[in-house]
Amino acid sequence: DAMVIQNPRYQVTQFGKPVTLSCSQTLNHNVMYWYQQKSSQAPKLLFHYYDKDFNNEADTPDNFQSRRPNTSFCFLDIRSPGLGDAAMYLCATSRDWRGRSSYEQYFGPGTRLTVT
Amino acid sequence: EDQVTQSPEALRLQEGESSSLNCSYTVSGLRGLFWYRQDPGKGPEFLFTLYSAGEEKEKERLKATLTKKESFLHITAPKPEDSATYLCAVCRGYGGATNKLIFGTGTLLAVQP
């Protein structure tokens, strides 16, 4: 089945130690998104890629970076994690808007990040 | 400012007791409204997209409706397996060919046997 895969599902890192989260998709969607979701809160968009074009949200801290080496893969890098970065990180994909095709976002299972 | 408000924050139902969840929104350039289900520790699972006022979608015990200011998710004769957080999100253009979802904080539904 076509899907969005995130690895690892659980990640523990130390305060200030860089960490990379991975997302891959078999849906062949050209848009990929990264969200941060803290307990009992709405998912918060960090940034997205439209093909290779990177779009950062204005309030996303510089500590968060992303890479998309090809259509299928996207990475979230947290350069110096702080305690406040502990959260669930969600990857999502969608088709683009052109042609009024369906543009629902499909989410992966998430990576739960713990910072010690 | 774009805003999505869901109510109630939490809802406890007995099995078979029908009810509705509300999502009210203000957004410029609405491209659609989405409902997702989220189980604890998992990513949101897509349920419905509604594009225009008056539209309705159904799936098993769930029915979603849309007006110009709000959407309802009606749950008919719920079962314990319907227990989850239900998220509403509005979609607006982001510039160019991509779109942006603005989420509400969800309604936590618990259905007791």
mmCIF file of N, CA and C in Angstrom, chain A residues 11-13 15 19 21 36-39 41 63-64 78 80-89 111-116:
data_model
loop_
_atom_site.group_PDB
_atom_site.id
_atom_site.type_symbol
_atom_site.label_atom_id
_atom_site.label_comp_id
_atom_site.label_asym_id
_atom_site.label_seq_id
_atom_site.Cartn_x
_atom_site.Cartn_y
_atom_site.Cartn_z
ATOM 1 N N GLN A 11 12.611 8.516 19.409
ATOM 2 C CA GLN A 11 13.991 8.986 19.414
ATOM 3 C C GLN A 11 14.269 9.708 20.729
ATOM 4 N N VAL A 12 15.351 9.295 21.375
ATOM 5 C CA VAL A 12 15.802 9.984 22.582
ATOM 6 C C VAL A 12 17.128 10.638 22.272
ATOM 7 N N THR A 13 17.255 11.905 22.571
ATOM 8 C CA THR A 13 18.506 12.608 22.361
ATOM 9 C C THR A 13 18.835 13.440 23.588
ATOM 10 N N PHE A 15 20.224 16.914 25.450
ATOM 11 C CA PHE A 15 20.169 18.360 25.280
ATOM 12 C C PHE A 15 21.379 18.831 24.466
ATOM 13 N N VAL A 19 20.096 15.876 16.078
ATOM 14 C CA VAL A 19 19.295 14.683 15.786
ATOM 15 C C VAL A 19 18.635 14.869 14.422
ATOM 16 N N LEU A 21 15.532 13.258 11.929
ATOM 17 C CA LEU A 21 14.361 12.418 11.762
ATOM 18 C C LEU A 21 14.117 12.220 10.273
ATOM 19 N N GLN A 36 5.165 19.919 13.960
ATOM 20 C CA GLN A 36 5.477 19.621 15.353
ATOM 21 C C GLN A 36 4.155 19.591 16.127
ATOM 22 N N GLN A 37 3.969 18.531 16.914
ATOM 23 C CA GLN A 37 2.748 18.458 17.722
ATOM 24 C C GLN A 37 3.104 18.145 19.165
ATOM 25 N N LYS A 38 2.772 19.067 20.052
ATOM 26 C CA LYS A 38 2.974 18.850 21.475
ATOM 27 C C LYS A 38 1.679 18.332 22.088
ATOM 28 N N SER A 39 1.801 17.775 23.275
ATOM 29 C CA SER A 39 0.677 17.092 23.902
ATOM 30 C C SER A 39 -0.559 17.979 23.964
ATOM 31 N N GLN A 41 -2.093 19.548 21.791
ATOM 32 C CA GLN A 41 -2.085 20.733 20.939
ATOM 33 C C GLN A 41 -2.302 20.350 19.479
ATOM 34 N N ASN A 63 16.917 26.657 14.592
ATOM 35 C CA ASN A 63 17.399 25.373 15.087
ATOM 36 C C ASN A 63 16.871 24.194 14.257
ATOM 37 N N PHE A 64 15.787 24.426 13.528
ATOM 38 C CA PHE A 64 15.164 23.380 12.721
ATOM 39 C C PHE A 64 15.535 23.596 11.252
ATOM 40 N N ILE A 78 17.405 18.732 13.736
ATOM 41 C CA ILE A 78 17.347 19.664 14.864
ATOM 42 C C ILE A 78 18.775 19.824 15.340
ATOM 43 N N SER A 80 20.420 21.727 17.677
ATOM 44 C CA SER A 80 20.756 21.748 19.104
ATOM 45 C C SER A 80 19.460 21.644 19.896
ATOM 46 N N PRO A 81 18.976 20.413 20.062
ATOM 47 C CA PRO A 81 17.662 20.255 20.703
ATOM 48 C C PRO A 81 17.638 20.789 22.127
ATOM 49 N N GLY A 82 16.566 21.501 22.431
ATOM 50 C CA GLY A 82 16.326 21.925 23.806
ATOM 51 C C GLY A 82 15.169 21.137 24.384
ATOM 52 N N LEU A 83 14.963 21.288 25.690
ATOM 53 C CA LEU A 83 13.889 20.547 26.344
ATOM 54 C C LEU A 83 12.530 20.889 25.729
ATOM 55 N N GLY A 84 12.389 22.112 25.257
ATOM 56 C CA GLY A 84 11.130 22.544 24.654
ATOM 57 C C GLY A 84 10.863 21.948 23.284
ATOM 58 N N ASP A 85 11.841 21.251 22.730
ATOM 59 C CA ASP A 85 11.654 20.623 21.415
ATOM 60 C C ASP A 85 11.108 19.203 21.520
ATOM 61 N N ALA A 86 10.956 18.720 22.735
ATOM 62 C CA ALA A 86 10.342 17.400 22.915
ATOM 63 C C ALA A 86 8.902 17.451 22.429
ATOM 64 N N ALA A 87 8.576 16.570 21.495
ATOM 65 C CA ALA A 87 7.257 16.618 20.849
ATOM 66 C C ALA A 87 7.117 15.420 19.926
ATOM 67 N N MET A 88 5.947 15.310 19.310
ATOM 68 C CA MET A 88 5.745 14.377 18.208
ATOM 69 C C MET A 88 6.009 15.163 16.927
ATOM 70 N N TYR A 89 6.817 14.601 16.036
ATOM 71 C CA TYR A 89 7.090 15.234 14.754
ATOM 72 C C TYR A 89 6.410 14.421 13.658
ATOM 73 N N THR A 111 7.208 10.629 14.759
ATOM 74 C CA THR A 111 8.366 10.280 15.587
ATOM 75 C C THR A 111 8.231 11.033 16.903
ATOM 76 N N ARG A 112 8.229 10.285 17.997
ATOM 77 C CA ARG A 112 8.160 10.898 19.328
ATOM 78 C C ARG A 112 9.582 11.201 19.779
ATOM 79 N N LEU A 113 9.898 12.483 19.922
ATOM 80 C CA LEU A 113 11.231 12.901 20.332
ATOM 81 C C LEU A 113 11.245 13.250 21.815
ATOM 82 N N THR A 114 12.179 12.633 22.523
ATOM 83 C CA THR A 114 12.412 12.947 23.936
ATOM 84 C C THR A 114 13.790 13.575 24.056
ATOM 85 N N VAL A 115 13.906 14.661 24.806
ATOM 86 C CA VAL A 115 15.173 15.338 25.020
ATOM 87 C C VAL A 115 15.516 15.249 26.509
ATOM 88 N N THR A 116 16.678 14.659 26.804
ATOM 89 C CA THR A 116 17.053 14.466 28.213
ATOM 90 C C THR A 116 18.148 15.441 28.631
#
